[in-house]
Coordinates of C-alpha atoms and ligand atoms in Angstrom, one line a residue:
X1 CA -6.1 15.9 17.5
X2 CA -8.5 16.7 14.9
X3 CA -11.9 13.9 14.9
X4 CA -11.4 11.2 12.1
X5 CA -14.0 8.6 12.3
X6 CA -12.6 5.5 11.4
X7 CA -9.1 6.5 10.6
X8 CA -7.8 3.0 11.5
X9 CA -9.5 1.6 8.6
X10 CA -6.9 2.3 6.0
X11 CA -4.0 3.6 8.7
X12 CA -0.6 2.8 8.8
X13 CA 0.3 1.8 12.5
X14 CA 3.8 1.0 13.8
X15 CA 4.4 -0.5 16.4
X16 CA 7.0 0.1 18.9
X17 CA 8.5 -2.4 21.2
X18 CA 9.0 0.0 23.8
X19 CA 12.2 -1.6 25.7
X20 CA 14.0 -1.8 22.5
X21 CA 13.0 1.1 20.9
X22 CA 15.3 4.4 22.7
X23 CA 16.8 4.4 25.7
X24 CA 16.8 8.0 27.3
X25 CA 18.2 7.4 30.8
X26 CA 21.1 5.1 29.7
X27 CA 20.3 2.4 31.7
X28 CA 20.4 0.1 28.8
X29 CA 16.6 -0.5 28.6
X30 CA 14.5 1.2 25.8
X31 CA 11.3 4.3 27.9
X32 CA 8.9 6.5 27.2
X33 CA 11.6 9.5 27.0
X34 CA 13.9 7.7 24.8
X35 CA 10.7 7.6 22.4
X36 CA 9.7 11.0 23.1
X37 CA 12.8 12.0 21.7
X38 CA 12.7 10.1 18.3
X39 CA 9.5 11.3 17.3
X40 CA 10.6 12.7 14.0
X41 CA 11.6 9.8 12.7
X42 CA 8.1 8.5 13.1
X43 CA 6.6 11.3 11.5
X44 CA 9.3 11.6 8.6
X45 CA 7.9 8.0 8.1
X46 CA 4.6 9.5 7.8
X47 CA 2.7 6.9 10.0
X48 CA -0.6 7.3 11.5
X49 CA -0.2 5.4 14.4
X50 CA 2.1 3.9 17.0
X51 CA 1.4 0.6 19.0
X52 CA 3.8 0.5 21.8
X53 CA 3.8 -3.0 23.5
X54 CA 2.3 -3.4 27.0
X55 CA 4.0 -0.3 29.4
X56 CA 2.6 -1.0 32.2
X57 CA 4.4 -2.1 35.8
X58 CA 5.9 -5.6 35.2
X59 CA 8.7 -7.5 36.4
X60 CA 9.1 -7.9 32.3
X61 CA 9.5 -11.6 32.8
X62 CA 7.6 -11.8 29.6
X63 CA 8.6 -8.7 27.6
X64 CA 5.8 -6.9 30.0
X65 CA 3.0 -9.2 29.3
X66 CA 3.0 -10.2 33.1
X67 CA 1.2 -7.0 34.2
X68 CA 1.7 -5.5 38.0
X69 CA -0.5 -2.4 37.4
X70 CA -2.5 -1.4 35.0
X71 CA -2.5 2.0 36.0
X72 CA 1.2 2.7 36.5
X73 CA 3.8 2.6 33.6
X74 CA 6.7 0.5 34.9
X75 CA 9.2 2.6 36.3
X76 CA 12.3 1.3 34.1
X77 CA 10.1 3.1 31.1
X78 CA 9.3 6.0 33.3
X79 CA 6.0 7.7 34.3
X80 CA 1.9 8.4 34.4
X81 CA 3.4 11.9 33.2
X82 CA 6.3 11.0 30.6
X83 CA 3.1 8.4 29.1
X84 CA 0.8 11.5 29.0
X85 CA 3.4 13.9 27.4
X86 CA 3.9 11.3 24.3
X87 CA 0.4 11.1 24.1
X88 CA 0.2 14.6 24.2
X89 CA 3.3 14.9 21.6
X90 CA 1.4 12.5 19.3
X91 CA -1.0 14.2 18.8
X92 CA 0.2 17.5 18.0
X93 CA 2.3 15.4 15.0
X94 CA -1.2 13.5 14.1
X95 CA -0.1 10.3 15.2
X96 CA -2.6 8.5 17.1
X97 CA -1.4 6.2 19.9
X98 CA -3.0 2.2 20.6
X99 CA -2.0 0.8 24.1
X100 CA -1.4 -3.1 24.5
X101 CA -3.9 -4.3 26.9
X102 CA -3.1 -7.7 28.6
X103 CA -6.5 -8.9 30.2
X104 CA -6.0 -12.7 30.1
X105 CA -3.7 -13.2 33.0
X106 CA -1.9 -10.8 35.0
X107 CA 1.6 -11.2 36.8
X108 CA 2.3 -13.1 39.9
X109 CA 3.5 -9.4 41.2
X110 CA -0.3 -8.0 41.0
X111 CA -1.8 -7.2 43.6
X112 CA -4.5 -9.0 43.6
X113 CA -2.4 -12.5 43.3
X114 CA -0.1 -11.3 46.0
X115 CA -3.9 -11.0 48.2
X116 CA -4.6 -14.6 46.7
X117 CA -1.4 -16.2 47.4
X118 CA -1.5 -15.2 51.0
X119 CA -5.2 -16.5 51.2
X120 CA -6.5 -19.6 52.3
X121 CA -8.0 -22.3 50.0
X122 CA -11.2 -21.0 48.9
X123 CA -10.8 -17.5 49.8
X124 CA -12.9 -14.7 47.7
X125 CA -10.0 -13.8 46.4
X126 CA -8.4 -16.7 45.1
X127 CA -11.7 -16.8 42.9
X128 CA -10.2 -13.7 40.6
X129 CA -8.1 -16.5 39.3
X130 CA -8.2 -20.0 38.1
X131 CA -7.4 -22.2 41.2
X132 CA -8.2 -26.0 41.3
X133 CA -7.3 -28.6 43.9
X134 CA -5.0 -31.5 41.9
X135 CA -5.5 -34.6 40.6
X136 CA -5.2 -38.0 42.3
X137 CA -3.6 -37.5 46.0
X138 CA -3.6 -33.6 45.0
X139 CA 0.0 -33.7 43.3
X140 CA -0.7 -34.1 39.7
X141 CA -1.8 -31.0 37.7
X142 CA -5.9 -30.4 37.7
X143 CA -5.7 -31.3 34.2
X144 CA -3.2 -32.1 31.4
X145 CA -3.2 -28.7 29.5
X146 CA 0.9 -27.6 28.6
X147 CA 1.6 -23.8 28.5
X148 CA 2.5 -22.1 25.8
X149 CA 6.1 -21.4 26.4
X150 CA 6.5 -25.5 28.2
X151 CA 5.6 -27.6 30.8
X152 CA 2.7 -27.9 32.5
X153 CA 0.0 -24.8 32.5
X154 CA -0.8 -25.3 36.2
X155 CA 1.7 -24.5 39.3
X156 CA 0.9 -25.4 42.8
X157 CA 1.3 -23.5 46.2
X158 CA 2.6 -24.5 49.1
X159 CA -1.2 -25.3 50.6
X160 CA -1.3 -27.4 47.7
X161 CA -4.0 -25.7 45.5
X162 CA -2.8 -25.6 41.6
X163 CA -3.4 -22.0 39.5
X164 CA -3.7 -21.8 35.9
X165 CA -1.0 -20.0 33.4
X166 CA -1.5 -20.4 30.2
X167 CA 1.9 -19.0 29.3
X168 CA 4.8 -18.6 32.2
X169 CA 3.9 -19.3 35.7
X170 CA 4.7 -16.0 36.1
X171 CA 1.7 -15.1 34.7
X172 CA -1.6 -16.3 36.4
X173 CA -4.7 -16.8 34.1
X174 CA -8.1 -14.2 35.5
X175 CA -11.1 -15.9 36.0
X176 CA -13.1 -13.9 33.9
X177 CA -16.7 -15.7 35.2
X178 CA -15.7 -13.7 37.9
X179 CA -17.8 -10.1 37.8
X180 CA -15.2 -8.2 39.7
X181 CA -12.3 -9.1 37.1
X182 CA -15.2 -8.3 34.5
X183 CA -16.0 -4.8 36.6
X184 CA -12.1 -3.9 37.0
X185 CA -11.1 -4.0 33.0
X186 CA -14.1 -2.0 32.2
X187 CA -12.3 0.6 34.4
X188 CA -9.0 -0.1 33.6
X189 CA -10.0 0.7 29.7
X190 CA -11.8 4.5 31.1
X191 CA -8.5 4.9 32.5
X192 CA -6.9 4.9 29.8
X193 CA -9.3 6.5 27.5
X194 CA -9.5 9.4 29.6
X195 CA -5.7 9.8 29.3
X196 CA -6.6 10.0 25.5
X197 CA -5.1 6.3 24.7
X198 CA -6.9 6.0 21.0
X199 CA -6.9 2.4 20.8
X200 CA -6.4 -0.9 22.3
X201 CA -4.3 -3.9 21.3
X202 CA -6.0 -6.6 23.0
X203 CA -3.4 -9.6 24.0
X204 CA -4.4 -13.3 23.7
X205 CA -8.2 -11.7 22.7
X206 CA -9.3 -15.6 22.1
X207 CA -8.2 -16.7 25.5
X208 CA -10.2 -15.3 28.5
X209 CA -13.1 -18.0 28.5
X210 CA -12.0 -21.2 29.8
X211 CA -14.6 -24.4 29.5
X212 CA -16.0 -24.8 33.1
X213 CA -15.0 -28.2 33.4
X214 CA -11.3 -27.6 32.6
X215 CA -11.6 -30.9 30.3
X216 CA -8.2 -32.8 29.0
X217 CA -7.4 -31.9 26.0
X218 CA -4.5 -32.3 23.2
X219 CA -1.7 -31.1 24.1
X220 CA -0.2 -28.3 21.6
X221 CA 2.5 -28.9 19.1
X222 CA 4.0 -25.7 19.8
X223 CA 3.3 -22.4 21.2
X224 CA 1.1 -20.3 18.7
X225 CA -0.1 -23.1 16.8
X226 CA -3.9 -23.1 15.7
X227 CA -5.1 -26.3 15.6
X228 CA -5.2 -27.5 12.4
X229 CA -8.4 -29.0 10.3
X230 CA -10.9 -27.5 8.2
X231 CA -13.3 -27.4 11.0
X232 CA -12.8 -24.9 14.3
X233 CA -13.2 -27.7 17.3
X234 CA -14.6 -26.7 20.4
X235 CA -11.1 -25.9 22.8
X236 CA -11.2 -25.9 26.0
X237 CA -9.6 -22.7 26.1
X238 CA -9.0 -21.0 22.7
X239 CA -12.3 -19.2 20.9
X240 CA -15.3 -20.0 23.2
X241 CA -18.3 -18.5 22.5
X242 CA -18.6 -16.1 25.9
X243 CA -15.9 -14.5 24.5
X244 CA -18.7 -11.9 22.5
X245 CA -20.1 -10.5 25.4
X246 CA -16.7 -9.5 26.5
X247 CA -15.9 -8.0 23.4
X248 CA -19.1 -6.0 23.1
X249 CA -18.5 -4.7 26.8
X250 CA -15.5 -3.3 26.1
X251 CA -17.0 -2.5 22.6
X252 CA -19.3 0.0 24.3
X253 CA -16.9 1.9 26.6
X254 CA -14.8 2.7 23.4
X255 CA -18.6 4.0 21.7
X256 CA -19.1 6.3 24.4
X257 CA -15.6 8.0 23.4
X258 CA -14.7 9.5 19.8
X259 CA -12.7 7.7 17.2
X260 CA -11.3 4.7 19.3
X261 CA -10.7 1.3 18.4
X262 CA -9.8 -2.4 19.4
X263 CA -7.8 -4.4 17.9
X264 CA -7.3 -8.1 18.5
X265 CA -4.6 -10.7 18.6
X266 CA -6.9 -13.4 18.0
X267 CA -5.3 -16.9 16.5
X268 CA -9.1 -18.6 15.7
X269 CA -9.8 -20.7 13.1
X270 CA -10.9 -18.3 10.0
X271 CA -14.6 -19.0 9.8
X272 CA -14.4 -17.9 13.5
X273 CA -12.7 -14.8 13.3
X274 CA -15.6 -12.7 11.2
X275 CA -17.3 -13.3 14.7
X276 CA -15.0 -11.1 16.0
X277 CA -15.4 -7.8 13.8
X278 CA -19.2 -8.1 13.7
X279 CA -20.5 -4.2 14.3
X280 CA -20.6 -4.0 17.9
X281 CA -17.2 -6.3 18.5
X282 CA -13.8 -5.3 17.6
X283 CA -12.9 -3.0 14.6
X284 CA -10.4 -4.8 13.5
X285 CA -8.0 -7.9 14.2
X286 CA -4.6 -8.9 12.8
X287 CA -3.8 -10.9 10.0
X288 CA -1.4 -12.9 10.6
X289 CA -1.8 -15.4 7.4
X290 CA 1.4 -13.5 5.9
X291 CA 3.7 -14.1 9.1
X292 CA 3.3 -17.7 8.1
X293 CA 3.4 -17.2 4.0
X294 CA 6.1 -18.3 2.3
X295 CA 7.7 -15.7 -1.1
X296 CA 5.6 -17.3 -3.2
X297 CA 3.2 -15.3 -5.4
X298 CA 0.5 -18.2 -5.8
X299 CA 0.6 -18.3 -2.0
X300 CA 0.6 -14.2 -1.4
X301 CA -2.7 -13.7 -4.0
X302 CA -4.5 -16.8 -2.0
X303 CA -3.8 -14.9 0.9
X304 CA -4.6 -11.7 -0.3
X305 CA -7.6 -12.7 -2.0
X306 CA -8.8 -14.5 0.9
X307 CA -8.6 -11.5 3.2
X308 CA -10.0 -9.0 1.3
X309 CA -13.2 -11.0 0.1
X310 CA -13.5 -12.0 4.1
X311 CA -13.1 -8.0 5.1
X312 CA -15.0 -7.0 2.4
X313 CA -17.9 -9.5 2.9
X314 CA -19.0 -8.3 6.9
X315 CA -17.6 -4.6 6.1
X316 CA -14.2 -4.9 8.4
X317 CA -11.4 -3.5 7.0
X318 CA -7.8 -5.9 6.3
X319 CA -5.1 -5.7 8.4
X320 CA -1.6 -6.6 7.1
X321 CA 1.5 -7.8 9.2
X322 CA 5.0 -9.0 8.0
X323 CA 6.7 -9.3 11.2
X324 CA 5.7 -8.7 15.1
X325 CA 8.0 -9.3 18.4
X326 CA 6.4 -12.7 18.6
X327 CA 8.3 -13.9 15.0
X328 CA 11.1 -14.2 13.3
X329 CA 11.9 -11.0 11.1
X330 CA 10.8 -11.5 7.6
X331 CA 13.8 -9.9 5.8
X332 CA 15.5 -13.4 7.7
X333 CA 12.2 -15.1 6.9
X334 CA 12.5 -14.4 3.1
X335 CA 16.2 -15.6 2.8
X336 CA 15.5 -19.1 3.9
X337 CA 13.6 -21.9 2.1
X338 CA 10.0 -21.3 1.9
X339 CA 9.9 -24.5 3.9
X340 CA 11.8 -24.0 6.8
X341 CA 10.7 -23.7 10.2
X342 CA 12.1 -20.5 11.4
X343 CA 11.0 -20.8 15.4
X344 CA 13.4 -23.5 15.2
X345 CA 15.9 -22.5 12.8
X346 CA 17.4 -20.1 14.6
X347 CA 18.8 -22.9 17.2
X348 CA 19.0 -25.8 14.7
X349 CA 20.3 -24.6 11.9
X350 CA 21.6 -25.0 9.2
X351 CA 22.6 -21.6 9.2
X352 CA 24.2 -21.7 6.0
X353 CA 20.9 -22.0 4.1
X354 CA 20.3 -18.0 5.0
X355 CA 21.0 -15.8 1.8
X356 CA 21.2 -12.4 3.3
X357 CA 20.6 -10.4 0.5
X358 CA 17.5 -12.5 -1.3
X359 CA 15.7 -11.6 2.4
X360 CA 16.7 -8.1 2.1
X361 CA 15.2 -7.5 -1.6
X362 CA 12.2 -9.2 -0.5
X363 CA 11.6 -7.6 2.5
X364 CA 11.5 -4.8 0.4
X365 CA 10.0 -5.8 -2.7
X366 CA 7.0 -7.1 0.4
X367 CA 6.6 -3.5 1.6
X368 CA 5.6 -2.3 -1.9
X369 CA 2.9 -5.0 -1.2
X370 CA 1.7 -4.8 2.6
X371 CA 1.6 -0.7 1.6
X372 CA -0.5 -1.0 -1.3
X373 CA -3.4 -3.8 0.1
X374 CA -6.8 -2.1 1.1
X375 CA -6.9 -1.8 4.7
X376 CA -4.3 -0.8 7.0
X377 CA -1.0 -1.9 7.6
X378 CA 1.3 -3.0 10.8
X379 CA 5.0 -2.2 10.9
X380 CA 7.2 -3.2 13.3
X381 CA 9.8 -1.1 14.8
X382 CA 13.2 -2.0 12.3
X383 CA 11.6 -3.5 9.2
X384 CA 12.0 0.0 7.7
X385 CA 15.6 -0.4 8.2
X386 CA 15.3 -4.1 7.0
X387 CA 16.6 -5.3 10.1
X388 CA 17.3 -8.9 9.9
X389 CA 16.4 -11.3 12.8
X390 CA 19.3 -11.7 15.3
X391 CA 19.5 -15.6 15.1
X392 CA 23.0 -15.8 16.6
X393 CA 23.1 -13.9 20.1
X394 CA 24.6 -15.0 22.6
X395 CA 22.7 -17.9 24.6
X396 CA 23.5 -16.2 27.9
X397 CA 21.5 -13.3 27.5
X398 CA 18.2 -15.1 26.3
X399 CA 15.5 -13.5 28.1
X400 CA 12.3 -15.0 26.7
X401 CA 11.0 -17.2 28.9
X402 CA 10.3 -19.9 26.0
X403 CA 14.2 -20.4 26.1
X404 CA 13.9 -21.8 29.8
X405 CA 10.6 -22.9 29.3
X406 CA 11.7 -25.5 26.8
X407 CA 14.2 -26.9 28.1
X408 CA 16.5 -24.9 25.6
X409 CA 15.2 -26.9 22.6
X410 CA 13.7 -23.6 21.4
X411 CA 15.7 -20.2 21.3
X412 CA 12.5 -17.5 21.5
X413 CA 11.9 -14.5 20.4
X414 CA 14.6 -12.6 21.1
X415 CA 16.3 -12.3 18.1
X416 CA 13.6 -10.0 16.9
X417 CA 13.4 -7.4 19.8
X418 CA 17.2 -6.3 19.5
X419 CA 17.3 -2.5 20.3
X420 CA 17.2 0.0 17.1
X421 CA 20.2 0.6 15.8
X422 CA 20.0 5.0 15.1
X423 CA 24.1 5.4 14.6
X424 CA 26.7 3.7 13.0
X425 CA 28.5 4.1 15.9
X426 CA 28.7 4.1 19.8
X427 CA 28.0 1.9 22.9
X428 CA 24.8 0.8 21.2
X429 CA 24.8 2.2 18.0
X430 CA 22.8 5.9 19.2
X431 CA 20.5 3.8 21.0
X432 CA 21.4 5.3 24.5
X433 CA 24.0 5.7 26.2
X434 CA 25.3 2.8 27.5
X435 CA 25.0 -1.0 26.4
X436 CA 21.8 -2.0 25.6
X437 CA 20.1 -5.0 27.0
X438 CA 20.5 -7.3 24.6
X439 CA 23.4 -6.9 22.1
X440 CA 23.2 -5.4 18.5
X441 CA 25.4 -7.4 16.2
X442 CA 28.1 -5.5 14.1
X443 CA 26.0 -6.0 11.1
X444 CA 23.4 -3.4 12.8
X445 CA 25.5 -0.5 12.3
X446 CA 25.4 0.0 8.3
X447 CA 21.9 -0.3 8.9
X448 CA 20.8 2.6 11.1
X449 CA 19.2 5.2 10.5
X450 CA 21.6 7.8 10.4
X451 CA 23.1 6.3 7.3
X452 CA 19.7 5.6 5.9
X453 CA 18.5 8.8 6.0
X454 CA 20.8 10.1 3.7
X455 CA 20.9 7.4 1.2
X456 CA 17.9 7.3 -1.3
X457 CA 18.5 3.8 -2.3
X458 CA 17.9 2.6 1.2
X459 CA 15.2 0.5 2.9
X460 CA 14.0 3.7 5.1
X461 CA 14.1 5.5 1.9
X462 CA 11.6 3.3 0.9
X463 CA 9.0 3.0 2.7
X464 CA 9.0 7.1 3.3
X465 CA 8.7 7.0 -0.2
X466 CA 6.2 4.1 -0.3
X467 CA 3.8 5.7 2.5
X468 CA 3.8 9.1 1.6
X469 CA 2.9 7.7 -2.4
X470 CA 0.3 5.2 -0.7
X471 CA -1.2 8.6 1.2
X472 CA -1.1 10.1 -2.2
X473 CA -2.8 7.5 -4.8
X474 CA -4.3 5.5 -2.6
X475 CA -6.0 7.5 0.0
X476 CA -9.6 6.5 -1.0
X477 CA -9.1 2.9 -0.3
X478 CA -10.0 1.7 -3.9
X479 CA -11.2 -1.9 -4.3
X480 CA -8.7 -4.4 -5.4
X481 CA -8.7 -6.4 -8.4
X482 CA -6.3 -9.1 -9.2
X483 CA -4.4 -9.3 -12.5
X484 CA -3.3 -12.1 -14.6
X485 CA 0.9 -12.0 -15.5
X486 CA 1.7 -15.6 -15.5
X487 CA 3.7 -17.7 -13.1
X488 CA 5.6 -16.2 -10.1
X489 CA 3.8 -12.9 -10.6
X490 CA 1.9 -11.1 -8.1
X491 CA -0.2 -8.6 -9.6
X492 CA -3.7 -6.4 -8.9
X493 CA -4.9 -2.7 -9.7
X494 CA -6.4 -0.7 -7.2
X495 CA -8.0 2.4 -8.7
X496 CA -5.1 3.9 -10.6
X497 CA -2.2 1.9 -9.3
X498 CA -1.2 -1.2 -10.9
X499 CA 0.9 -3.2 -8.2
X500 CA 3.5 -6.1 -9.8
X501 CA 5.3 -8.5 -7.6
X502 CA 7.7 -10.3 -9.8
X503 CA 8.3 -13.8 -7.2
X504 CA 9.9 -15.8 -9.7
X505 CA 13.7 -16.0 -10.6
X506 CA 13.5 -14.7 -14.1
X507 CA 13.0 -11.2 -15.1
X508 CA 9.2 -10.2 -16.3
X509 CA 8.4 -7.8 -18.8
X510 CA 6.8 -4.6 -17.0
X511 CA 3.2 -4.1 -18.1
X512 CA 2.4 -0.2 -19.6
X513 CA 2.6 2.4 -17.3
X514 CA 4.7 4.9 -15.5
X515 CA 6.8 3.5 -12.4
X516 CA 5.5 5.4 -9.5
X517 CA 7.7 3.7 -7.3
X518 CA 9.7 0.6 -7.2
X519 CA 11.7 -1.8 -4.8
X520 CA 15.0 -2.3 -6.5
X521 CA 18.0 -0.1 -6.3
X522 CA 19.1 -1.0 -9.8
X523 CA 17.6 1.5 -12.7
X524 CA 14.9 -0.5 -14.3
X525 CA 14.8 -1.3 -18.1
X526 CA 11.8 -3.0 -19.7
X527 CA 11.7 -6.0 -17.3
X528 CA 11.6 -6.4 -14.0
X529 CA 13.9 -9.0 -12.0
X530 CA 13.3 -11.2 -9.8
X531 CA 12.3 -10.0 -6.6
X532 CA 10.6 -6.5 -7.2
X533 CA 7.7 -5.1 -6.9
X534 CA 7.0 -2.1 -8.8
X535 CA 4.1 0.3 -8.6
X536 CA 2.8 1.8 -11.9
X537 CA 0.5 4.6 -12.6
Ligands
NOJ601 C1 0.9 -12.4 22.8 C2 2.0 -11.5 22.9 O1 2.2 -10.9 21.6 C3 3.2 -12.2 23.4 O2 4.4 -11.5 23.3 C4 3.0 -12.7 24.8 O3 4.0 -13.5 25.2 C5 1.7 -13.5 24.9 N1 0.6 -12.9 24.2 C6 1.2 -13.7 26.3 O4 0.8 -12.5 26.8

């Protein structure tokens, strides 16, 4: 792989959800050789990068966010050696590859629980963790933090000591205070350097510092809320300070490698989050203010704006993200009411309110968007096929743990991690062999690839076109400047390119100018209707 300093600046990453992605060993469950094997579609896409969600032994109880070993792929995806062919496979295509790393908690199946569990009270190694004699007689909870998926975020042994989660029980919360947690992720991150990993998606990268008095505190609305307010509060457990020296450890193992990169999932408050990218801290972290933007083009330029006067101002470069295994997909998002409260939706209802083809033409009138912002740009696995979310599977074969967790009041994220659909037909619609592990609804199948390959009017089509155009015009990352077309209209100009978003329901005249590129499928006349975005040179 050729040296490109800073190529995550301005790349395009996808990210693959690995267990949904291709299943080569028909076992149902997406691997490593089922992805080795679907390479070209990636690089027909023209992206720079893939992301593939944490790999790593797990009993998956959380989609592979309960980590067993760091240093072993789980064995349902396949092995050290399948991981370092696709790396090696990557690279020969260009494509550079980020690994998921998950260093606020680790599974109840890791090893070093397993040594803790088996301890006594006060045991060295109960200290890599979080554990706290209860409250009162000893049976109420340490404090009265809630986890994010439910219930209480402390579980107690049989010797009656209490352990953190923050998220399942399954997954135990690391004591980062503790220097040989610190000492173990610094070499868990050569390891994976020295395999030629190129970057890092670090999970829950706002969560590893707890206060040391483990004080109350509010109790969350709902899992991935921030807290609201102009003004970050000091949490007990979100965003403290010793976070930074953290970030610059890790930030000076990547240094002493070429080209790598962090990237973090951090949900701060936004006068926080510049902390985050200063120059010797992570090189970029998501932006997930669109995820939670409604199609609304005063919202979309605040948002914009925002971002790229806030990247611009510390020298970080944007990130963009429409949709991520966490949320609902936004081609489902986009064909609701700006209002609703999709997390929920999906269970309550009603889910007559869902016009299926508004959220299709947005979703791709939103790519023309996401593609032309400075900065680079997240896909996730399907949203070049517009897949929809999956609102209505079956309740039986719910996996998230957030199903359980609350009680069944809130469905989970499921319905966005439904395997890829590459055929119109067969057991899973070409995405191995057999079933796959969770079910792809019959409306999957005019959507896979196979038949949008062919057609030039189709969502893949699209963002080919739209990548390979964005590789072309905008490859110098020119400055954006936004442009005045009156109500419901998104538009700025970036060097050359003039980018028009019409969000309203009537059609807009089209400025001057040559379409380079544009979202409809309809040949476009003067004006352009509701719902398209249109790139003119
Ligand atoms: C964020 C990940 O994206 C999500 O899938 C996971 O459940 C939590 N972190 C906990 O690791």
């Amino acid at each position: 792989m050729e040296t490109q300093p800073e190529w995550w600046r301005t790349g395009v990453v996808y990210q693959v959800y690995v267990r949904s992605f291709a299943d080569g060993n028909g076992d149902g469950q997406g691997d490593i050789n089922g992805l080795r094997s679907r390479l070209d579609h990636l690089d027909d896409l023209g992206v720079d990068a893939i992301w593939l969600n944490p790999w790593y032994e797990s009993p998956l109880t959380d989609g592979g966010y309960d980590v067993a070993d760091y240093r072993a792929i789980e064995p349902r995806y396949g092995t050290l050696a399948d991981a370092e062919a696709l790396i090696a496979e990557c690279h020969e295509r260009g494509i550079r590859v980020i690994a998921d790393l998950v260093p606020n908690h680790t599974s109840i199946e890791h090893a070093w629980f397993q040594e803790a569990m088996a301890a006594e009270p006060g045991d060295s190694s109960r200290d890599r963790y979080i554990f706290r004699p209860g409250r009162g007689d000893g049976s109420e909870p340490p404090n009265n933090w809630i986890a994010m998926f439910g219930g209480p975020a402390w579980t107690r042994l049989n010797d009656g000591e209490w352990y953190l989660h923050l998220f399942d029980p399954s997954q135990p919360d690391l004591n980062w205070d503790n220097e040989e947690v610190r000492s173990e992720f610094d070499d868990v991150i050569r390891f994976w350097m020295d395999r030629g990993i190129d970057g890092l998606r670090i999970d829950v990268a706002h969560g590893m510092v707890k206060h040391p008095d483990l004080p109350d505190t509010e109790p969350l609305p709902l899992p991935w809320s921030l807290q609201g307010g102009d003004e970050p509060i000091d949490h007990p457990f979100w965003g403290r300070a010793g976070i930074h020296d953290i970030n610059r450890r890790w930030r000076a193992i990547l240094d002493s490698y070429d080209d790598r990169m962090m990237v973090a999932e951090a949900w701060v408050h936004p006068t926080q989050l510049p902390l985050f990218l200063r120059p010797d801290e992570y090189h970029q972290s998501f932006n997930f203010d669109l995820i939670e933007t409604p199609w609304d083009a005063t919202a979309f330029r605040s948002v914009i704006s925002e971002a790229a006067t806030a990247a611009a101002e510390i020298g970080a470069s944007s990130t963009w993200v429409l949709s991520n295994h966490d949320v609902v997909r936004h081609a489902t998002r986009y064909g609701l009411p700006g209002n609703t409260d999709t997390r929920r939706w999906i269970l309550d209802g009603p889910h007559d309110l869902l016009d299926h083809e508004a959220g299709q033409r947005r979703a791709r009138a939103a790519a023309l968007i996401t593609l032309s912002l400075p900065g680079s740009t997240y896909i996730y696995q399907g949203e070049e096929l517009g897949l929809p979310e999956v609102w209505d599977l079956p309740l039986d074969v719910l996996d998230d743990p957030t199903w359980e967790k609350s009680d069944h009041t809130v469905k989970g994220r499921d319905g966005c991690r439904v395997p890829i659909p590459w055929t119109a037909t067969g057991p899973s619609l070409g995405f191995g062999d057999t079933n796959a592990w969770l079910p792809q609804p019959d409306r999957f199948a005019a959507l896979s690839v196979q038949e949008q390959r062919i057609d030039p009017d189709s969502t893949l089509s699209l963002y080919r076109r739209a990548i390979a155009a964005r590789n072309h015009l905008l490859a110098d990352d020119p400055p954006l400047t936004m442009l005045e077309f009156g109500p419901g209209v998104l538009a700025y100009e970036r060097g050359d390119v003039t980018v028009v978003s019409n969000m309203s329901a009537r059609p807009v005249p089209i400025p001057a100018g040559t379409v380079a590129l544009s979202s409809a499928t309809e040949t476009l006349g003067d004006e352009l209707p509701p719902d398209t975005s249109v790139w003119l040179t």
